[in-house]
mmCIF file of C-alpha atoms and ligand atoms in Angstrom:
data_model
loop_
_atom_site.group_PDB
_atom_site.id
_atom_site.type_symbol
_atom_site.label_atom_id
_atom_site.label_comp_id
_atom_site.label_asym_id
_atom_site.label_seq_id
_atom_site.Cartn_x
_atom_site.Cartn_y
_atom_site.Cartn_z
ATOM 1 C CA MET A 1 0.000 0.000 0.000
ATOM 2 C CA ILE A 2 1.043 3.576 -0.526
ATOM 3 C CA ILE A 3 -0.384 6.527 1.346
ATOM 4 C CA VAL A 4 -0.451 9.762 -0.619
ATOM 5 C CA MET A 5 -0.369 12.745 1.726
ATOM 6 C CA LYS A 6 -2.168 16.020 0.927
ATOM 7 C CA PRO A 7 0.030 18.821 -0.464
ATOM 8 C CA ASN A 8 -0.549 20.793 2.738
ATOM 9 C CA ALA A 9 0.040 17.861 5.108
ATOM 10 C CA THR A 10 2.141 18.889 8.089
ATOM 11 C CA LYS A 11 5.221 17.140 9.489
ATOM 12 C CA GLU A 12 3.057 16.119 12.411
ATOM 13 C CA ASN A 13 0.450 14.540 10.096
ATOM 14 C CA ILE A 14 3.198 12.518 8.450
ATOM 15 C CA SER A 15 4.762 11.523 11.717
ATOM 16 C CA ASN A 16 1.356 10.363 13.040
ATOM 17 C CA VAL A 17 0.907 8.183 9.955
ATOM 18 C CA VAL A 18 4.349 6.660 10.474
ATOM 19 C CA LYS A 19 3.645 6.080 14.173
ATOM 20 C CA LYS A 20 0.386 4.314 13.412
ATOM 21 C CA LEU A 21 2.118 2.032 10.902
ATOM 22 C CA GLU A 22 4.909 1.237 13.330
ATOM 23 C CA SER A 23 2.419 0.478 16.081
ATOM 24 C CA ARG A 24 1.037 -2.273 13.818
ATOM 25 C CA GLY A 25 4.497 -3.735 13.229
ATOM 26 C CA LEU A 26 4.756 -2.210 9.741
ATOM 27 C CA ARG A 27 7.565 -0.175 8.217
ATOM 28 C CA ALA A 28 7.118 3.219 6.546
ATOM 29 C CA HIS A 29 9.206 4.265 3.580
ATOM 30 C CA LEU A 30 8.986 8.017 2.985
ATOM 31 C CA SER A 31 9.346 9.542 -0.435
ATOM 32 C CA GLU A 32 9.302 13.306 -0.166
ATOM 33 C CA GLY A 33 8.508 14.919 -3.490
ATOM 34 C CA GLU A 34 8.366 18.615 -4.292
ATOM 35 C CA GLU A 35 4.600 18.706 -3.879
ATOM 36 C CA VAL A 36 3.516 15.665 -1.960
ATOM 37 C CA THR A 37 4.948 13.066 0.356
ATOM 38 C CA ILE A 38 4.232 9.432 -0.343
ATOM 39 C CA VAL A 39 4.430 6.903 2.448
ATOM 40 C CA GLY A 40 5.153 3.362 1.301
ATOM 41 C CA VAL A 41 3.916 0.672 3.667
ATOM 42 C CA ILE A 42 6.038 -2.430 4.051
ATOM 43 C CA GLY A 43 5.146 -5.462 6.073
ATOM 44 C CA GLU A 44 2.853 -8.406 6.367
ATOM 45 C CA LYS A 45 0.108 -8.601 3.749
ATOM 46 C CA LYS A 46 -2.677 -9.519 6.170
ATOM 47 C CA ILE A 47 -1.978 -6.564 8.460
ATOM 48 C CA ILE A 48 -1.836 -4.169 5.487
ATOM 49 C CA ALA A 49 -5.130 -5.578 4.142
ATOM 50 C CA ASN A 50 -6.905 -4.575 7.367
ATOM 51 C CA LEU A 51 -5.290 -1.167 7.620
ATOM 52 C CA GLU A 52 -7.544 1.908 7.531
ATOM 53 C CA MET A 53 -5.615 5.131 6.962
ATOM 54 C CA ASN A 54 -7.967 7.292 4.889
ATOM 55 C CA MET A 55 -9.483 9.008 7.909
ATOM 56 C CA MET A 56 -6.199 10.324 9.274
ATOM 57 C CA ASP A 57 -5.392 14.030 9.087
ATOM 58 C CA GLY A 58 -3.313 14.983 6.083
ATOM 59 C CA VAL A 59 -4.041 11.791 4.115
ATOM 60 C CA GLU A 60 -5.228 12.381 0.542
ATOM 61 C CA LYS A 61 -5.742 8.732 -0.439
ATOM 62 C CA THR A 62 -4.392 5.232 -0.113
ATOM 63 C CA VAL A 63 -3.532 3.032 -3.058
ATOM 64 C CA ARG A 64 -3.220 -0.747 -2.849
ATOM 65 C CA ILE A 65 -0.200 -2.070 -4.714
ATOM 66 C CA THR A 66 -0.761 -5.420 -6.306
ATOM 67 C CA GLU A 67 2.808 -6.093 -7.428
ATOM 68 C CA LYS A 68 4.987 -8.142 -5.100
ATOM 69 C CA TYR A 69 7.868 -5.732 -5.449
ATOM 70 C CA LYS A 70 7.286 -2.517 -3.559
ATOM 71 C CA MET A 71 10.417 -0.568 -2.674
ATOM 72 C CA VAL A 72 11.573 -1.004 -6.269
ATOM 73 C CA SER A 73 8.261 0.236 -7.666
ATOM 74 C CA ARG A 74 7.760 3.690 -9.120
ATOM 75 C CA ASN A 75 4.414 3.788 -7.308
ATOM 76 C CA PHE A 76 6.377 3.813 -4.069
ATOM 77 C CA HIS A 77 8.825 6.453 -5.208
ATOM 78 C CA PRO A 78 7.638 8.499 -8.191
ATOM 79 C CA GLN A 79 10.882 10.468 -8.773
ATOM 80 C CA ASN A 80 13.920 8.886 -10.424
ATOM 81 C CA THR A 81 16.499 7.678 -7.930
ATOM 82 C CA ILE A 82 20.016 8.980 -8.401
ATOM 83 C CA ILE A 83 22.763 6.767 -7.014
ATOM 84 C CA LYS A 84 25.907 8.559 -5.894
ATOM 85 C CA VAL A 85 29.251 6.829 -6.105
ATOM 86 C CA GLY A 86 31.695 9.446 -4.823
ATOM 87 C CA ASP A 87 31.404 12.316 -7.294
ATOM 88 C CA VAL A 88 29.703 10.191 -9.958
ATOM 89 C CA GLU A 89 25.911 10.110 -10.182
ATOM 90 C CA ILE A 90 24.062 7.241 -11.840
ATOM 91 C CA GLY A 91 20.545 8.103 -12.966
ATOM 92 C CA GLY A 92 21.141 11.877 -13.114
ATOM 93 C CA ASP A 93 21.652 14.153 -16.118
ATOM 94 C CA GLU A 94 24.911 12.566 -17.080
ATOM 95 C CA LEU A 95 25.208 9.199 -18.821
ATOM 96 C CA VAL A 96 27.706 7.023 -16.974
ATOM 97 C CA VAL A 97 29.948 4.723 -18.980
ATOM 98 C CA MET A 98 31.740 1.781 -17.382
ATOM 99 C CA ALA A 99 34.435 0.192 -19.509
ATOM 100 C CA GLY A 100 37.192 -2.371 -19.328
ATOM 101 C CA PRO A 101 37.997 -5.953 -20.176
ATOM 102 C CA CYS A 102 35.844 -8.947 -19.414
ATOM 103 C CA SER A 103 38.596 -10.388 -17.180
ATOM 104 C CA VAL A 104 41.459 -8.852 -15.272
ATOM 105 C CA GLU A 105 44.483 -10.565 -16.813
ATOM 106 C CA SER A 106 47.506 -8.513 -15.703
ATOM 107 C CA LEU A 107 48.464 -5.130 -14.275
ATOM 108 C CA ASP A 108 49.785 -3.981 -17.661
ATOM 109 C CA GLN A 109 46.556 -4.907 -19.427
ATOM 110 C CA ILE A 110 44.431 -3.099 -16.838
ATOM 111 C CA ARG A 111 46.619 0.019 -16.670
ATOM 112 C CA GLU A 112 46.631 0.355 -20.440
ATOM 113 C CA THR A 113 42.846 -0.070 -20.572
ATOM 114 C CA ALA A 114 42.228 2.272 -17.651
ATOM 115 C CA GLN A 115 44.264 5.070 -19.203
ATOM 116 C CA ALA A 116 42.512 4.679 -22.554
ATOM 117 C CA VAL A 117 38.940 4.513 -21.270
ATOM 118 C CA LYS A 118 39.540 7.430 -18.911
ATOM 119 C CA ASN A 119 40.793 9.551 -21.814
ATOM 120 C CA SER A 120 37.664 8.689 -23.770
ATOM 121 C CA GLY A 121 35.341 9.732 -20.926
ATOM 122 C CA ALA A 122 34.504 6.539 -19.006
ATOM 123 C CA LYS A 123 33.830 7.013 -15.294
ATOM 124 C CA PHE A 124 34.206 3.387 -14.189
ATOM 125 C CA LEU A 125 36.778 0.694 -14.814
ATOM 126 C CA ARG A 126 35.212 -2.751 -15.154
ATOM 127 C CA GLY A 127 36.892 -6.147 -15.047
ATOM 128 C CA GLY A 128 36.142 -9.563 -13.601
ATOM 129 C CA ALA A 129 38.470 -11.050 -10.989
ATOM 130 C CA PHE A 130 36.148 -14.002 -10.308
ATOM 131 C CA LYS A 131 34.764 -15.242 -13.612
ATOM 132 C CA PRO A 132 31.552 -17.266 -13.915
ATOM 133 C CA ARG A 133 32.615 -19.356 -16.945
ATOM 134 C CA THR A 134 30.438 -21.840 -18.803
ATOM 135 C CA SER A 135 33.307 -24.359 -18.860
ATOM 136 C CA PRO A 136 35.398 -25.230 -15.793
ATOM 137 C CA TYR A 137 38.451 -25.471 -18.097
ATOM 138 C CA ASP A 138 38.236 -21.799 -19.092
ATOM 139 C CA PHE A 139 40.120 -18.998 -17.300
ATOM 140 C CA GLN A 140 38.488 -18.512 -13.898
ATOM 141 C CA GLY A 141 40.009 -15.139 -12.996
ATOM 142 C CA LEU A 142 42.886 -13.899 -10.818
ATOM 143 C CA GLY A 143 40.827 -13.678 -7.615
ATOM 144 C CA GLU A 144 41.959 -11.165 -4.984
ATOM 145 C CA GLU A 145 45.076 -10.351 -6.994
ATOM 146 C CA GLY A 146 42.738 -9.185 -9.776
ATOM 147 C CA LEU A 147 40.826 -6.957 -7.365
ATOM 148 C CA LYS A 148 44.072 -5.324 -6.202
ATOM 149 C CA ILE A 149 45.105 -4.657 -9.794
ATOM 150 C CA LEU A 150 41.741 -3.081 -10.603
ATOM 151 C CA ARG A 151 41.843 -0.820 -7.542
ATOM 152 C CA GLN A 152 45.408 0.267 -8.210
ATOM 153 C CA ALA A 153 44.797 1.152 -11.870
ATOM 154 C CA ALA A 154 41.469 2.842 -11.130
ATOM 155 C CA ASP A 155 43.065 5.015 -8.440
ATOM 156 C CA GLU A 156 45.951 5.925 -10.723
ATOM 157 C CA PHE A 157 43.574 7.191 -13.421
ATOM 158 C CA ASN A 158 40.817 8.493 -11.154
ATOM 159 C CA LEU A 159 38.187 5.943 -12.094
ATOM 160 C CA LYS A 160 35.643 4.055 -10.008
ATOM 161 C CA VAL A 161 35.702 0.254 -9.901
ATOM 162 C CA ILE A 162 32.925 -2.172 -10.737
ATOM 163 C CA THR A 163 33.512 -5.912 -10.470
ATOM 164 C CA GLU A 164 31.452 -9.060 -10.148
ATOM 165 C CA VAL A 165 30.818 -11.097 -7.015
ATOM 166 C CA VAL A 166 30.106 -14.780 -7.627
ATOM 167 C CA ASP A 167 30.030 -16.035 -4.049
ATOM 168 C CA ARG A 168 28.273 -14.663 -0.995
ATOM 169 C CA GLU A 169 31.404 -15.405 1.024
ATOM 170 C CA ASP A 170 33.372 -12.890 -1.074
ATOM 171 C CA ILE A 171 31.205 -9.849 -0.317
ATOM 172 C CA ALA A 172 33.518 -8.581 2.449
ATOM 173 C CA LEU A 173 36.478 -8.869 0.076
ATOM 174 C CA MET A 174 34.556 -6.941 -2.574
ATOM 175 C CA GLU A 175 33.773 -4.167 -0.106
ATOM 176 C CA LYS A 176 37.498 -3.686 0.374
ATOM 177 C CA TYR A 177 38.327 -3.100 -3.287
ATOM 178 C CA THR A 178 35.299 -2.085 -5.340
ATOM 179 C CA ASP A 179 32.928 0.894 -5.555
ATOM 180 C CA VAL A 180 29.994 -0.973 -7.104
ATOM 181 C CA ILE A 181 29.352 -4.703 -6.758
ATOM 182 C CA GLN A 182 28.111 -6.426 -9.908
ATOM 183 C CA VAL A 183 25.704 -9.353 -9.704
ATOM 184 C CA GLY A 184 26.064 -11.341 -12.895
ATOM 185 C CA ALA A 185 23.248 -12.746 -14.995
ATOM 186 C CA ARG A 186 23.858 -16.239 -13.621
ATOM 187 C CA ASN A 187 23.356 -15.078 -10.049
ATOM 188 C CA MET A 188 20.336 -12.821 -10.499
ATOM 189 C CA GLN A 189 18.196 -15.252 -8.538
ATOM 190 C CA ASN A 190 20.824 -16.346 -6.021
ATOM 191 C CA PHE A 191 18.527 -15.238 -3.240
ATOM 192 C CA GLN A 192 20.957 -15.892 -0.392
ATOM 193 C CA MET A 193 23.494 -13.661 -2.102
ATOM 194 C CA LEU A 194 20.867 -10.974 -2.804
ATOM 195 C CA LYS A 195 19.888 -10.996 0.879
ATOM 196 C CA ALA A 196 23.533 -10.642 1.883
ATOM 197 C CA LEU A 197 23.930 -7.731 -0.565
ATOM 198 C CA GLY A 198 21.037 -6.053 1.225
ATOM 199 C CA LYS A 199 23.436 -5.611 4.128
ATOM 200 C CA THR A 200 26.354 -4.041 2.264
ATOM 201 C CA ASN A 201 26.754 -0.286 1.882
ATOM 202 C CA LYS A 202 28.076 -0.600 -1.680
ATOM 203 C CA PRO A 203 25.709 0.025 -4.592
ATOM 204 C CA VAL A 204 24.793 -3.121 -6.520
ATOM 205 C CA LEU A 205 24.562 -3.468 -10.301
ATOM 206 C CA LEU A 206 21.985 -6.195 -10.895
ATOM 207 C CA LYS A 207 22.278 -7.807 -14.301
ATOM 208 C CA ARG A 208 19.222 -9.406 -15.834
ATOM 209 C CA GLY A 209 19.187 -13.206 -15.681
ATOM 210 C CA LEU A 210 19.685 -15.183 -18.881
ATOM 211 C CA SER A 211 15.978 -15.983 -19.110
ATOM 212 C CA ALA A 212 14.526 -13.718 -16.453
ATOM 213 C CA THR A 213 11.232 -11.918 -16.940
ATOM 214 C CA ILE A 214 11.031 -8.251 -16.032
ATOM 215 C CA SER A 215 8.946 -9.151 -13.004
ATOM 216 C CA GLU A 216 11.508 -11.706 -11.747
ATOM 217 C CA TRP A 217 14.217 -9.099 -12.199
ATOM 218 C CA LEU A 218 12.282 -6.456 -10.257
ATOM 219 C CA ASN A 219 11.681 -8.958 -7.470
ATOM 220 C CA ALA A 220 15.403 -9.767 -7.356
ATOM 221 C CA ALA A 221 16.077 -6.053 -6.803
ATOM 222 C CA GLU A 222 13.402 -6.059 -4.081
ATOM 223 C CA TYR A 223 15.435 -8.704 -2.208
ATOM 224 C CA ILE A 224 18.385 -6.294 -2.047
ATOM 225 C CA MET A 225 16.325 -3.215 -1.212
ATOM 226 C CA SER A 226 14.170 -4.902 1.413
ATOM 227 C CA GLY A 227 17.377 -6.074 3.093
ATOM 228 C CA GLY A 228 18.331 -2.422 3.623
ATOM 229 C CA ASN A 229 20.449 -1.507 0.594
ATOM 230 C CA GLU A 230 18.502 0.958 -1.516
ATOM 231 C CA ASN A 231 21.256 1.547 -4.073
ATOM 232 C CA VAL A 232 20.429 -0.839 -6.876
ATOM 233 C CA ILE A 233 21.131 -0.270 -10.570
ATOM 234 C CA PHE A 234 19.613 -2.521 -13.219
ATOM 235 C CA CYS A 235 21.626 -3.721 -16.211
ATOM 236 C CA GLU A 236 20.002 -5.136 -19.354
ATOM 237 C CA ARG A 237 22.576 -7.543 -20.808
ATOM 238 C CA GLY A 238 20.515 -9.525 -23.289
ATOM 239 C CA ILE A 239 18.320 -12.564 -22.874
ATOM 240 C CA ARG A 240 18.300 -15.986 -24.448
ATOM 241 C CA THR A 241 16.062 -16.332 -27.494
ATOM 242 C CA PHE A 242 15.919 -18.615 -30.562
ATOM 243 C CA GLU A 243 18.407 -16.329 -32.366
ATOM 244 C CA THR A 244 21.955 -17.651 -32.658
ATOM 245 C CA PHE A 245 23.650 -14.981 -34.791
ATOM 246 C CA THR A 246 23.991 -12.848 -31.700
ATOM 247 C CA ARG A 247 25.132 -14.265 -28.355
ATOM 248 C CA ASN A 248 22.001 -12.883 -26.680
ATOM 249 C CA THR A 249 19.101 -10.685 -27.716
ATOM 250 C CA LEU A 250 19.574 -7.232 -26.207
ATOM 251 C CA ASP A 251 16.055 -6.444 -25.026
ATOM 252 C CA LEU A 252 15.905 -2.670 -25.185
ATOM 253 C CA SER A 253 12.190 -2.744 -24.454
ATOM 254 C CA ALA A 254 13.317 -3.687 -20.948
ATOM 255 C CA VAL A 255 14.882 -0.230 -20.587
ATOM 256 C CA ALA A 256 11.521 1.404 -21.252
ATOM 257 C CA ALA A 257 9.719 -1.150 -19.069
ATOM 258 C CA ILE A 258 12.045 -0.610 -16.105
ATOM 259 C CA LYS A 259 11.734 3.168 -16.467
ATOM 260 C CA GLU A 260 7.956 2.799 -16.325
ATOM 261 C CA LEU A 261 7.823 0.331 -13.438
ATOM 262 C CA SER A 262 10.729 1.443 -11.256
ATOM 263 C CA HIS A 263 12.474 4.578 -10.040
ATOM 264 C CA LEU A 264 15.893 2.874 -10.067
ATOM 265 C CA PRO A 265 18.479 3.605 -12.774
ATOM 266 C CA ILE A 266 19.111 1.174 -15.607
ATOM 267 C CA ILE A 267 22.158 0.803 -17.821
ATOM 268 C CA ALA A 268 22.704 -1.406 -20.872
ATOM 269 C CA ASP A 269 25.445 -3.877 -21.790
ATOM 270 C CA PRO A 270 25.664 -4.081 -25.583
ATOM 271 C CA SER A 271 28.801 -6.262 -25.309
ATOM 272 C CA HIS A 272 27.163 -9.305 -23.693
ATOM 273 C CA GLY A 273 23.892 -8.267 -25.311
ATOM 274 C CA THR A 274 25.242 -9.001 -28.790
ATOM 275 C CA GLY A 275 28.501 -10.938 -28.365
ATOM 276 C CA ARG A 276 29.896 -9.194 -31.464
ATOM 277 C CA TRP A 277 32.115 -6.120 -31.265
ATOM 278 C CA GLN A 278 30.773 -4.898 -34.621
ATOM 279 C CA MET A 279 27.320 -4.519 -33.076
ATOM 280 C CA VAL A 280 28.355 -2.775 -29.877
ATOM 281 C CA GLN A 281 28.318 0.741 -31.309
ATOM 282 C CA PRO A 282 24.894 0.572 -33.020
ATOM 283 C CA MET A 283 23.276 -1.053 -29.994
ATOM 284 C CA ALA A 284 24.918 1.405 -27.596
ATOM 285 C CA ARG A 285 23.353 4.193 -29.640
ATOM 286 C CA ALA A 286 19.983 2.493 -29.529
ATOM 287 C CA ALA A 287 20.236 1.953 -25.775
ATOM 288 C CA VAL A 288 20.907 5.648 -25.166
ATOM 289 C CA ALA A 289 17.998 6.541 -27.432
ATOM 290 C CA ALA A 290 15.793 4.134 -25.449
ATOM 291 C CA GLY A 291 16.522 6.158 -22.309
ATOM 292 C CA CYS A 292 19.114 4.161 -20.378
ATOM 293 C CA ASP A 293 21.229 5.929 -17.741
ATOM 294 C CA GLY A 294 24.547 4.546 -18.894
ATOM 295 C CA LEU A 295 26.433 1.706 -20.520
ATOM 296 C CA ILE A 296 28.865 -1.017 -19.550
ATOM 297 C CA ILE A 297 31.207 -1.917 -22.371
ATOM 298 C CA GLU A 298 34.009 -4.450 -22.750
ATOM 299 C CA VAL A 299 37.278 -2.907 -23.934
ATOM 300 C CA HIS A 300 40.566 -4.788 -24.313
ATOM 301 C CA PRO A 301 43.882 -3.441 -25.619
ATOM 302 C CA HIS A 302 44.285 -6.631 -27.714
ATOM 303 C CA PRO A 303 40.904 -8.351 -28.101
ATOM 304 C CA GLU A 304 42.431 -11.153 -30.191
ATOM 305 C CA PHE A 305 44.442 -12.285 -27.139
ATOM 306 C CA ALA A 306 41.717 -11.752 -24.521
ATOM 307 C CA LEU A 307 41.279 -14.636 -22.075
ATOM 308 C CA SER A 308 37.499 -14.147 -22.230
ATOM 309 C CA ASP A 309 34.975 -12.410 -24.479
ATOM 310 C CA GLY A 310 37.495 -11.130 -27.050
ATOM 311 C CA ASP A 311 34.868 -11.365 -29.823
ATOM 312 C CA GLN A 312 32.731 -8.722 -28.174
ATOM 313 C CA SER A 313 35.515 -6.457 -26.908
ATOM 314 C CA LEU A 314 36.284 -3.101 -28.472
ATOM 315 C CA THR A 315 39.816 -1.855 -29.000
ATOM 316 C CA PRO A 316 40.538 1.419 -27.171
ATOM 317 C CA LYS A 317 40.388 3.160 -30.565
ATOM 318 C CA ASN A 318 36.918 1.815 -31.345
ATOM 319 C CA PHE A 319 35.785 2.667 -27.834
ATOM 320 C CA ASP A 320 36.930 6.236 -28.338
ATOM 321 C CA ARG A 321 34.943 6.412 -31.601
ATOM 322 C CA LEU A 322 31.894 5.073 -29.842
ATOM 323 C CA MET A 323 32.115 7.692 -27.071
ATOM 324 C CA LYS A 324 32.396 10.528 -29.591
ATOM 325 C CA ASP A 325 29.541 9.098 -31.590
ATOM 326 C CA LEU A 326 27.274 8.869 -28.542
ATOM 327 C CA LYS A 327 27.616 12.532 -27.665
ATOM 328 C CA SER A 328 25.066 13.715 -30.216
ATOM 329 C CA ILE A 329 22.485 11.089 -29.230
ATOM 330 C CA ALA A 330 23.017 11.886 -25.574
ATOM 331 C CA GLU A 331 22.374 15.537 -26.351
ATOM 332 C CA ILE A 332 19.125 14.767 -28.174
ATOM 333 C CA MET A 333 18.055 12.792 -25.124
ATOM 334 C CA GLY A 334 18.848 15.773 -22.896
ATOM 335 C CA ARG A 335 21.766 13.941 -21.282
ATOM 336 C CA LYS A 336 25.403 14.892 -20.867
ATOM 337 C CA LEU A 337 28.265 12.588 -21.707
HETATM 338 C C1 PEP B 401 30.574 -9.900 -17.420
HETATM 339 O O1 PEP B 401 30.161 -8.758 -17.186
HETATM 340 O O2 PEP B 401 31.714 -10.149 -17.804
HETATM 341 C C2 PEP B 401 29.603 -11.017 -17.307
HETATM 342 C C3 PEP B 401 29.992 -12.241 -17.004
HETATM 343 O O3 PEP B 401 28.347 -10.623 -17.566
HETATM 344 P P1 PEP B 401 26.949 -11.445 -17.507
HETATM 345 O O4 PEP B 401 26.743 -11.815 -16.084
HETATM 346 O O5 PEP B 401 25.958 -10.443 -18.036
HETATM 347 O O6 PEP B 401 27.073 -12.637 -18.417
HETATM 348 MN MN1 MN B 402 32.377 -10.738 -20.281
#
């Protein structure tokens, strides 16, 4: 349920509403807009079903929410949420680009990439230190050594770090080295991990599962938010369809759907979304035009030697072209880049 307060509701009116909710064992989630305050009610369904709030002073109306996800819902929080990572804002006016190789392979590789993507305008350095590979015989990542390399190169070139967690046990380690924790497609419904991420103070980038519906994805974000971490960013990275020319089908309708259903930011990953470096630029353009808040793009100094995802990785030169190319579309969309 949400409780919409009257435009002239006083602080006392709002505080009385909150007190009443708390007295029933419910939680109130306040969203203070320019004109009205909306109180989201969280708690047991049965108690909420019997709740009568319309008669209270300052209450305009109550609206029952039928979706299972609540804190994630735009009904709960009509304004867009902006997630701050130091001096970088995700979901604000500026499009945020995260770039780097699929896997951290060496300090030289990461330093070279970091310098290049920084010069082209990226704000985040990406790279996997723990790799969720389809085959156990493929490169599994450098582990903590990889995290150290990422942090060192990012600090040298004034970039933020985003990297993937694949095991709940590693969250504390992640907190030490990264600015944003990435949940990969294969772990989108690892509910124990999502619950644990509800307790971290790092923002979480939640990639869409390989075959996840929009509703399953929103509910996965609800796990993190209801655990206490309200800084969740969605990432559309393509879904599995009958098509085999591309690695996945980048579902840009999901960008529009998430914008309609949720207040949280969403970025797109045209690298995993297509699996082909030739398609990264056109789909990045399309994603910006669809209204995403940023992009995550795989860049490798020598894609032909990459230990993972070389086929979808841009060279630094092609990444630079892409960033220049995106400026005009960003401008049309009223965004800075
Ligand atoms: C990655 O970002 O390198 C990755 C493994 O992504 P996804 O979880 O989307 O497959
Ligand atoms: Mn990859």
